[in-house]
Short mmCIF file of C-alpha atoms in Angstrom, two decimals:
data_model
loop_
_atom_site.label_atom_id
_atom_site.label_comp_id
_atom_site.label_asym_id
_atom_site.label_seq_id
_atom_site.Cartn_x
_atom_site.Cartn_y
_atom_site.Cartn_z
CA MET Q 316 -33.28 -57.33 17.57
CA ASP Q 317 -31.78 -56.83 21.29
CA PHE Q 318 -27.84 -55.46 21.42
CA ILE Q 319 -25.61 -58.70 21.93
CA PRO Q 320 -22.38 -57.44 23.86
CA GLY Q 321 -19.06 -58.05 22.11
CA GLY Q 322 -17.77 -59.93 24.63
CA GLU Q 323 -20.65 -62.82 24.29
CA LEU Q 324 -20.78 -62.57 20.26
CA SER Q 325 -16.88 -62.82 20.43
CA ARG Q 326 -17.31 -66.15 23.24
CA ARG Q 327 -19.81 -68.22 21.17
CA ILE Q 328 -18.22 -67.31 17.53
CA ARG Q 329 -15.20 -69.04 19.54
CA ASP Q 330 -17.01 -72.33 20.55
CA GLY Q 331 -18.46 -72.99 17.03
CA ASP Q 332 -21.75 -71.50 17.66
CA VAL Q 333 -22.87 -70.68 13.81
CA SER Q 334 -26.03 -68.99 14.74
CA ALA Q 335 -23.38 -65.89 16.56
CA GLU Q 336 -21.80 -65.05 13.24
CA SER Q 337 -25.59 -64.46 11.75
CA ASP Q 338 -26.13 -62.46 14.89
CA LEU Q 339 -22.49 -60.54 14.41
CA ILE Q 340 -23.75 -59.84 11.01
CA ARG Q 341 -27.53 -58.40 11.81
CA GLN Q 342 -25.85 -56.27 14.27
CA PHE Q 343 -22.81 -54.91 12.41
CA GLU Q 344 -24.00 -54.71 9.13
CA PRO Q 345 -26.04 -50.95 9.17
CA GLY Q 346 -23.16 -49.63 11.01
CA LEU Q 347 -20.60 -50.73 8.69
CA ARG Q 348 -22.51 -49.63 5.38
CA VAL Q 349 -22.99 -46.20 7.17
CA LEU Q 350 -18.69 -46.44 8.11
CA LEU Q 351 -18.00 -47.21 4.40
CA ARG Q 352 -20.78 -45.13 2.61
CA ARG Q 353 -19.06 -42.26 3.81
CA ARG Q 354 -15.49 -43.80 2.50
CA THR Q 355 -16.82 -45.05 -1.05
CA GLY Q 356 -18.30 -41.97 -2.46
CA GLY Q 357 -21.44 -43.49 -3.56
CA ASP Q 358 -19.87 -46.65 -5.04
CA GLN Q 359 -22.76 -48.87 -4.55
CA GLY Q 360 -20.31 -52.16 -5.49
CA LEU Q 361 -17.43 -51.01 -3.81
CA LEU Q 362 -19.32 -50.66 -0.58
CA GLN Q 363 -20.97 -53.91 -0.69
CA ASP Q 364 -17.60 -55.93 -1.17
CA LEU Q 365 -15.80 -53.96 1.57
CA VAL Q 366 -18.99 -54.59 4.19
CA GLN Q 367 -18.28 -58.44 3.27
CA GLU Q 368 -14.96 -58.32 3.35
CA THR Q 369 -14.98 -56.71 6.90
CA LEU Q 370 -17.57 -59.01 8.48
CA LEU Q 371 -15.58 -61.90 6.85
CA VAL Q 372 -12.22 -61.10 8.35
CA VAL Q 373 -13.77 -60.22 12.12
CA ILE Q 374 -15.21 -63.59 11.96
CA GLN Q 375 -12.23 -65.26 10.87
CA ARG Q 376 -10.59 -63.05 13.61
CA LEU Q 377 -13.00 -64.40 16.31
CA ARG Q 378 -13.10 -68.20 14.84
CA GLY Q 379 -9.12 -68.05 15.30
CA ASP Q 380 -7.08 -66.12 18.02
CA GLY Q 381 -10.17 -63.59 19.06
CA ILE Q 382 -9.25 -59.80 19.57
CA ASP Q 383 -7.59 -58.09 22.75
CA ASP Q 384 -10.52 -56.55 24.21
CA PRO Q 385 -14.27 -58.69 23.24
CA GLN Q 386 -15.99 -55.80 24.91
CA LYS Q 387 -14.46 -53.86 21.95
CA LEU Q 388 -15.54 -55.76 19.47
CA ALA Q 389 -17.61 -53.07 17.45
CA ALA Q 390 -14.71 -50.75 17.80
CA PHE Q 391 -12.32 -53.27 16.58
CA ALA Q 392 -15.15 -54.09 13.68
CA ALA Q 393 -14.74 -50.52 12.84
CA GLN Q 394 -11.11 -50.32 12.75
CA THR Q 395 -11.07 -53.11 10.67
CA ALA Q 396 -13.37 -51.74 7.74
CA ARG Q 397 -12.19 -48.22 8.06
CA ASN Q 398 -8.52 -49.85 7.30
CA LEU Q 399 -9.76 -51.97 4.56
CA ALA Q 400 -11.39 -48.68 2.98
CA ILE Q 401 -7.94 -46.77 2.86
CA ALA Q 402 -6.60 -49.83 1.30
CA SER Q 403 -9.14 -50.40 -1.57
CA LEU Q 404 -8.42 -46.17 -2.03
CA ARG Q 405 -4.56 -46.84 -1.95
CA LYS Q 406 -5.37 -49.41 -4.56
CA ALA Q 407 -7.91 -47.60 -7.09
CA GLU Q 408 -5.17 -44.56 -6.93
CA ARG Q 409 -2.22 -47.38 -8.00
CA GLN Q 410 -4.97 -48.44 -11.05
CA LYS Q 411 -4.96 -44.56 -12.05
CA THR Q 412 -1.73 -44.02 -12.68
CA ASP Q 413 -0.54 -48.04 -13.67
CA VAL Q 414 -2.20 -48.79 -16.96
CA ASP Q 415 -1.85 -52.13 -16.88
CA SER Q 416 -4.22 -55.73 -18.69
CA GLU Q 417 -5.33 -56.24 -14.96
CA ALA Q 418 -6.80 -52.53 -15.07
CA THR Q 419 -7.98 -52.43 -18.50
CA GLU Q 420 -10.20 -55.59 -17.83
CA ARG Q 421 -12.06 -53.92 -14.88
CA LYS Q 422 -12.48 -51.29 -16.50
CA ALA Q 423 -14.01 -53.51 -19.44
CA ASP Q 424 -16.29 -55.27 -16.70
CA SER Q 425 -19.49 -52.92 -16.50
CA SER Q 426 -21.07 -55.21 -13.61
CA ARG Q 427 -19.64 -53.25 -11.07
CA SER Q 428 -20.86 -49.17 -12.80
CA VAL Q 429 -24.17 -50.88 -13.43
CA GLU Q 430 -23.99 -51.99 -9.77
CA THR Q 431 -22.98 -48.41 -8.98
CA MET Q 432 -25.10 -46.46 -10.75
CA ALA Q 433 -28.53 -48.82 -9.78
CA GLY Q 434 -27.62 -47.91 -6.07
CA ASP Q 435 -27.23 -44.61 -6.50
CA LEU Q 436 -30.44 -44.37 -8.45
CA GLU Q 437 -32.81 -45.64 -6.13
CA ALA Q 438 -32.43 -42.61 -4.12
CA ALA Q 439 -32.48 -40.65 -6.67
CA LEU Q 440 -35.38 -41.74 -7.82
CA ALA Q 441 -37.05 -41.81 -4.23
CA VAL Q 442 -35.60 -37.95 -3.99
CA ARG Q 443 -37.47 -37.30 -7.53
CA ALA Q 444 -40.20 -38.97 -6.13
CA LEU Q 445 -40.01 -36.78 -2.78
CA LEU Q 446 -39.87 -33.68 -4.42
CA ARG Q 447 -43.06 -33.70 -6.81
CA GLU Q 448 -44.90 -35.28 -3.07
CA LEU Q 449 -44.14 -32.13 -1.44
CA PRO Q 450 -46.74 -29.75 -1.78
CA GLN Q 451 -44.82 -26.90 -0.69
CA ALA Q 452 -42.18 -25.04 -2.99
CA ARG Q 453 -40.86 -23.56 0.12
CA ASP Q 454 -40.36 -27.28 1.55
CA ARG Q 455 -37.83 -28.67 -1.93
CA LEU Q 456 -35.78 -25.10 -1.34
CA MET Q 457 -35.55 -25.61 2.46
CA LEU Q 458 -34.12 -29.53 1.39
CA LYS Q 459 -31.83 -27.97 -1.26
CA ARG Q 460 -30.46 -24.99 1.04
CA PHE Q 461 -29.50 -27.80 3.93
CA TYR Q 462 -28.34 -30.90 2.13
CA LEU Q 463 -26.58 -29.36 -0.95
CA ASP Q 464 -26.26 -25.93 -0.12
CA ASP Q 465 -25.14 -26.36 3.29
CA TYR Q 466 -26.50 -23.56 5.25
CA ASP Q 467 -26.80 -24.19 8.85
CA LYS Q 468 -30.66 -24.01 10.19
CA GLU Q 469 -30.24 -20.67 11.93
CA HIS Q 470 -29.53 -18.93 8.74
CA ILE Q 471 -32.19 -21.43 6.38
CA CYS Q 472 -34.66 -20.66 9.42
CA GLU Q 473 -34.11 -16.43 8.95
CA GLU Q 474 -34.32 -16.60 5.17
CA MET Q 475 -37.23 -18.27 5.16
CA GLN Q 476 -38.68 -16.69 8.06
CA LEU Q 477 -39.73 -20.18 9.77
CA THR Q 478 -39.22 -21.10 13.38
CA GLU Q 479 -36.71 -23.97 14.54
CA ALA Q 480 -39.71 -25.97 15.81
CA ALA Q 481 -41.31 -25.40 11.61
CA PHE Q 482 -38.46 -26.17 10.22
CA ASN Q 483 -37.76 -29.37 12.40
CA GLN Q 484 -41.03 -30.69 11.87
CA ALA Q 485 -40.69 -30.34 7.69
CA LEU Q 486 -37.32 -31.76 7.91
CA SER Q 487 -38.49 -34.70 9.74
CA ARG Q 488 -41.88 -35.13 7.53
CA ALA Q 489 -39.32 -35.34 4.55
CA ARG Q 490 -36.78 -37.62 5.92
CA ARG Q 491 -40.11 -39.49 6.70
CA ARG Q 492 -41.52 -39.68 3.41
CA PHE Q 493 -38.46 -40.34 1.85
CA ARG Q 494 -38.01 -43.32 4.12
CA GLN Q 495 -41.06 -43.92 2.95
CA ILE Q 496 -40.51 -44.41 -0.72
CA LEU Q 497 -37.43 -46.31 -0.63
CA GLU Q 498 -39.21 -49.15 1.77
CA GLU Q 499 -42.38 -49.29 -0.37
CA ARG Q 500 -41.72 -47.85 -3.55
CA GLY Q 501 -41.80 -50.39 -6.59
CA PHE Q 502 -39.86 -47.83 -9.33
CA THR Q 503 -41.40 -48.05 -12.81
CA LYS Q 504 -39.82 -47.99 -16.15
CA ARG Q 505 -41.15 -44.74 -16.82
CA ASP Q 506 -38.83 -43.89 -13.71
CA LEU Q 507 -35.85 -45.28 -15.01
CA LEU Q 508 -36.11 -43.31 -18.54
CA SER Q 509 -37.14 -39.93 -16.38
CA LEU Q 510 -33.50 -40.60 -15.62
CA GLY Q 511 -32.41 -41.66 -19.11
CA LEU Q 512 -31.60 -45.08 -18.87
CA MET S 910 -30.06 -35.06 20.37
CA THR S 911 -29.31 -37.94 18.31
CA GLN S 912 -31.02 -36.40 15.29
CA ARG S 913 -28.53 -33.43 15.24
CA LEU S 914 -25.33 -35.71 15.91
CA ILE S 915 -26.61 -37.43 13.20
CA GLU S 916 -26.88 -34.66 10.84
CA LYS S 917 -23.38 -33.46 11.60
CA TYR S 918 -21.89 -36.90 11.18
CA VAL S 919 -24.02 -37.04 7.54
CA ALA S 920 -22.52 -33.18 6.88
CA GLY S 921 -19.18 -34.09 7.67
CA LYS S 922 -19.00 -31.53 10.15
CA MET S 923 -17.46 -33.92 12.56
CA GLY S 924 -13.99 -34.02 14.34
CA GLU S 925 -12.12 -37.55 13.02
CA ALA S 926 -12.47 -38.70 17.14
CA GLU S 927 -15.86 -37.45 17.61
CA ALA S 928 -16.88 -39.68 14.27
CA GLU S 929 -15.11 -42.61 15.20
CA ALA S 930 -16.89 -42.67 18.23
CA PHE S 931 -20.29 -42.04 16.29
CA GLU S 932 -19.20 -44.93 14.00
CA VAL S 933 -19.07 -47.36 17.00
CA ALA S 934 -22.29 -46.03 17.90
CA CYS S 935 -23.48 -47.30 15.01
CA LEU S 936 -21.85 -50.70 15.06
CA GLU S 937 -23.65 -51.07 18.42
CA ASP S 938 -27.53 -49.79 17.34
CA PRO S 939 -28.33 -51.08 14.13
CA GLU S 940 -31.53 -48.62 13.97
CA LEU S 941 -28.97 -45.71 14.96
CA ALA S 942 -27.56 -46.84 12.17
CA ARG S 943 -30.46 -47.68 9.69
CA GLN S 944 -31.45 -43.86 10.58
CA VAL S 945 -28.07 -42.50 9.27
CA GLU S 946 -28.26 -44.25 6.55
CA PHE S 947 -31.45 -42.83 5.38
CA GLU S 948 -29.84 -39.70 6.32
CA GLN S 949 -27.11 -40.35 3.70
CA ARG S 950 -29.06 -41.16 1.28
CA LEU S 951 -31.44 -38.59 1.23
CA LYS S 952 -28.44 -36.58 0.46
CA ALA S 953 -26.71 -38.62 -1.94
CA GLY S 954 -30.26 -38.47 -3.74
CA LEU S 955 -30.19 -34.70 -3.25
CA GLU S 956 -26.68 -34.40 -5.17
CA GLN S 957 -27.29 -36.91 -7.58
CA VAL S 958 -30.45 -34.81 -8.80
CA SER S 959 -29.31 -31.80 -8.67
CA ARG S 960 -26.04 -32.55 -10.69
CA GLY S 961 -28.30 -33.39 -13.95
CA SER S 962 -29.91 -30.51 -13.29
CA THR S 963 -31.29 -28.00 -10.61
CA ALA S 964 -34.72 -27.99 -12.24
CA GLU S 965 -36.11 -30.60 -9.90
CA PHE S 966 -36.17 -27.72 -7.63
CA VAL S 967 -36.84 -24.53 -10.25
CA ARG S 968 -39.81 -26.28 -11.82
CA ALA S 969 -40.94 -27.45 -8.30
CA GLU S 970 -41.18 -23.56 -7.58
CA SER S 971 -42.05 -22.59 -10.89
CA THR S 972 -44.96 -25.74 -10.92
CA THR S 973 -46.42 -23.10 -7.68
CA ARG S 974 -46.37 -20.24 -9.71
CA TRP S 975 -47.78 -21.54 -12.15
CA ARG S 976 -50.95 -22.98 -10.51
CA LEU S 977 -50.93 -19.51 -8.32
CA ALA S 978 -51.70 -17.65 -11.79
CA ALA S 979 -53.88 -20.24 -12.85
CA ALA S 980 -55.63 -19.61 -9.40
CA ALA S 981 -55.38 -15.71 -10.05
CA SER S 982 -57.00 -16.40 -13.49
CA VAL S 983 -59.67 -18.69 -12.65
CA LEU S 984 -60.77 -16.22 -9.88
CA LEU S 985 -60.69 -13.16 -12.51
CA PHE S 986 -63.04 -14.99 -14.17
CA ILE S 987 -64.91 -16.34 -11.62
CA CYS S 988 -65.41 -12.32 -10.53
CA ALA S 989 -66.00 -11.01 -14.26
CA GLY S 990 -68.62 -14.02 -14.56
CA VAL S 991 -70.36 -12.27 -11.32
CA TYR S 992 -69.96 -9.16 -12.76
CA LEU S 993 -71.30 -10.39 -16.46
CA TRP S 994 -74.11 -11.85 -14.76
CA GLN S 995 -75.21 -9.28 -12.38
CA ARG S 996 -74.48 -6.95 -15.26
CA LEU S 997 -76.99 -9.10 -18.10
CA PRO S 998 -80.28 -8.75 -17.19
CA GLY S 999 -81.04 -11.50 -19.62
CA THR S 1000 -79.98 -13.79 -17.07
CA HIS S 1001 -80.48 -12.44 -13.47
CA PRO S 1002 -82.89 -14.43 -11.94
CA HIS S 1003 -85.26 -11.46 -10.13
CA VAL S 1004 -85.71 -9.44 -13.41
CA LEU S 1005 -88.68 -11.30 -13.89
CA ALA S 1006 -90.37 -13.47 -11.15
CA ALA S 1007 -93.33 -15.04 -9.85
CA VAL S 1008 -95.53 -13.31 -7.75
CA ALA S 1009 -94.64 -14.44 -4.27
CA THR S 1010 -95.40 -12.45 -1.55
CA GLU S 1011 -98.10 -10.28 -0.28
CA ALA S 1012 -96.51 -7.63 -0.45
CA GLU S 1013 -95.81 -7.95 -4.19
CA ARG S 1014 -99.63 -8.34 -4.43
CA ASN S 1015 -100.02 -4.81 -2.54
CA GLY S 1016 -97.02 -2.69 -4.13
CA ILE S 1017 -96.67 -1.12 -7.16
CA SER S 1018 -98.38 -2.53 -10.27
CA MET S 1019 -98.70 -1.91 -13.85
CA ARG S 1020 -101.46 -3.59 -15.97
CA LEU S 1021 -101.03 -4.67 -19.79
CA ALA S 1022 -104.11 -5.45 -21.85
CA LEU S 1023 -104.16 -5.64 -25.33
CA VAL S 1024 -106.26 -2.32 -26.37
CA ARG S 1025 -107.35 -1.17 -30.24
CA GLY S 1026 -106.56 1.74 -30.97
CA ALA S 1027 -104.34 2.81 -28.00
CA GLU S 1028 -102.12 5.77 -28.18
CA HIS S 1029 -99.76 5.19 -25.35
CA VAL S 1030 -97.47 2.50 -24.48
CA PRO S 1031 -97.60 1.73 -20.85
CA GLN S 1032 -94.07 2.77 -18.95
CA LEU S 1033 -92.67 0.29 -16.21
CA PRO S 1034 -91.69 2.41 -12.97
CA GLY S 1035 -88.97 1.89 -11.26
CA GLY S 1036 -88.79 -0.87 -8.78
CA LYS S 1037 -90.37 -4.28 -8.39
CA VAL S 1038 -93.72 -3.82 -10.27
CA ARG S 1039 -96.33 -6.45 -10.06
CA VAL S 1040 -97.18 -6.73 -14.10
CA GLU S 1041 -101.22 -7.86 -14.02
CA ILE S 1042 -101.55 -8.85 -17.85
CA VAL S 1043 -105.03 -9.22 -18.54
CA GLY S 1044 -106.65 -11.71 -21.34
CA LEU S 1045 -107.99 -15.12 -21.71
CA PHE S 1046 -106.15 -17.82 -19.43
CA ASP S 1047 -107.12 -21.24 -18.83
CA PRO S 1048 -106.34 -21.69 -14.67
CA GLY S 1049 -105.44 -25.46 -15.21
CA TYR S 1050 -102.39 -25.04 -17.85
CA HIS S 1051 -98.70 -23.74 -17.21
CA TYR S 1052 -98.11 -20.29 -19.30
CA SER S 1053 -94.27 -19.26 -20.32
CA VAL S 1054 -93.57 -15.43 -19.85
CA VAL S 1055 -90.97 -13.98 -22.39
CA LEU S 1056 -89.28 -10.59 -21.38
CA ASP S 1057 -87.48 -9.42 -24.64
CA ARG S 1058 -86.01 -6.05 -25.30
CA LEU S 1059 -86.91 -4.55 -28.62
CA ARG S 1060 -84.35 -2.94 -30.87
CA GLU S 1061 -84.22 -1.09 -33.77
CA GLN S 1062 -83.74 -3.17 -37.09
CA LYS S 1063 -82.01 -5.53 -34.78
CA ALA S 1064 -83.66 -8.96 -33.41
CA GLU S 1065 -84.98 -9.22 -30.15
CA ASP S 1066 -82.70 -9.59 -27.19
CA ASN S 1067 -84.33 -12.35 -24.68
CA VAL S 1068 -84.02 -10.64 -21.10
CA ALA S 1069 -85.54 -13.37 -19.20
CA THR S 1070 -88.17 -16.23 -19.50
CA LEU S 1071 -90.80 -17.80 -16.66
CA TYR S 1072 -92.26 -21.05 -17.31
CA GLY S 1073 -94.48 -22.91 -15.58
CA GLN S 1074 -97.09 -19.73 -14.59
CA HIS S 1075 -100.82 -20.26 -13.59
CA ALA S 1076 -103.37 -17.90 -14.19
CA THR S 1077 -104.58 -15.93 -10.87
CA SER S 1078 -108.06 -15.78 -12.50
CA PRO S 1079 -109.42 -16.53 -16.37
CA VAL S 1080 -108.39 -13.12 -17.53
CA THR S 1081 -105.19 -12.12 -15.29
CA LEU S 1082 -101.40 -13.57 -15.24
CA GLU S 1083 -99.56 -11.79 -12.84
CA VAL S 1084 -95.85 -11.66 -12.96
CA MET S 1085 -93.27 -8.97 -11.07
CA VAL S 1086 -90.83 -7.10 -13.23
CA ASP S 1087 -87.74 -5.20 -11.79
CA GLY S 1088 -87.39 -2.40 -13.10
CA ASP S 1089 -84.63 -0.95 -11.34
CA GLN S 1090 -82.82 -4.09 -13.37
CA LEU S 1091 -84.01 -2.92 -17.31
CA ALA S 1092 -82.06 -0.56 -19.24
CA PRO S 1093 -84.05 1.86 -21.05
CA GLY S 1094 -86.12 1.26 -23.89
CA THR S 1095 -89.43 -0.37 -25.24
CA TYR S 1096 -90.11 -4.34 -24.34
CA SER S 1097 -92.24 -7.08 -25.40
CA LEU S 1098 -93.82 -9.78 -22.42
CA ARG S 1099 -94.89 -12.70 -24.33
CA VAL S 1100 -97.26 -15.22 -22.60
CA ARG S 1101 -97.71 -18.75 -24.33
CA LYS S 1102 -99.67 -21.01 -22.78
CA GLN S 1103 -97.68 -24.24 -22.88
CA ALA S 1104 -97.40 -27.62 -24.81
CA SER S 1105 -100.07 -25.67 -27.30
CA ASP S 1106 -100.43 -24.14 -30.97
CA GLU S 1107 -102.09 -21.19 -29.41
CA GLU S 1108 -100.59 -17.86 -30.38
CA ALA S 1109 -99.14 -15.88 -27.56
CA LEU S 1110 -100.52 -13.05 -26.34
CA ASP S 1111 -97.84 -10.40 -27.26
CA PHE S 1112 -97.69 -6.64 -25.16
CA SER S 1113 -95.36 -3.90 -25.21
CA PHE S 1114 -94.14 -1.71 -22.85
CA VAL S 1115 -91.06 1.24 -22.47
CA LYS S 1116 -88.58 1.40 -19.77
CA PRO S 1117 -88.03 5.05 -19.23
#
């Protein structure tokens, strides 16, 4: 999909062009997911809710008053998402301290937690499949060092006696495979059982 | 460069302003955003797998060690097999063979014949020896030649067997025996017409 400048999207939405709203969603949703994933701590349900809420707020604003600088539509959407994430966190904090009937009902509603688990489950299963497929123990250890132990590349290369090029190549291979697994693989019941679900 | 920025963002190593600018870039470039999201999910997936236990990583390494150990065992087994193969003359293909070359025909030979009242058992020289077995043979038939080692009070140990041999003349059948591969002892060489009830010709010799 070609990039559509914020000014053009703003103008078309203000003029009532429904297809422009679809374009805005297609263009911004992936970035909003990135931004909000960082702020929702792996809660897939909350992430999805906040993405939708952000897009709704932005579209309603463009349908109405519009924004000061339409060229900075992406920055406006990003800031809206951050504000909504902060508000959601504050709300969650309040719910932790004030035990009321509403909170109890929410707790009893398991749909969100299932959704959360399912989201994480996909990535975890893909990682598990990836770890099984990696031919060398060195590559598995490399992933652990890089993503979990937070070692920097230089340190890992030194420890494993790798050149940076070899390190980048192995990491890039793992990333490609992970993406491929997530995009292609249908997880089986056996996979789910292997995670104890 | 882009990958380095993605890693930096996902690792949480960007300053606030840099991270915000990067997020705007993600909103303007869906493909960049998808790359970042896969990186986030890879990290999250690894964290989740390792939270259960680090068995995935440990198992992976120990599996490799197990495989290496298995490969070493197989290698050891093969080496031992080859060693035994070479040590056991019964299984060695060259202890007993057909006469194949002119050099073998003209080389060292030993004659085995059924001679009544013979006082001495023939002695097999070292090296490859052409053994001439004297008897009455039918040139139109195949003969089997069986080389056994004889032990006192014990059953014979088969050393080698050769099938499908033809007599070189009506009274001679020749085979090659490698004396260097036979341990000292007494041996028997039996020649039997294949697919017949005829009694085998049985000879004996000594390897000093």
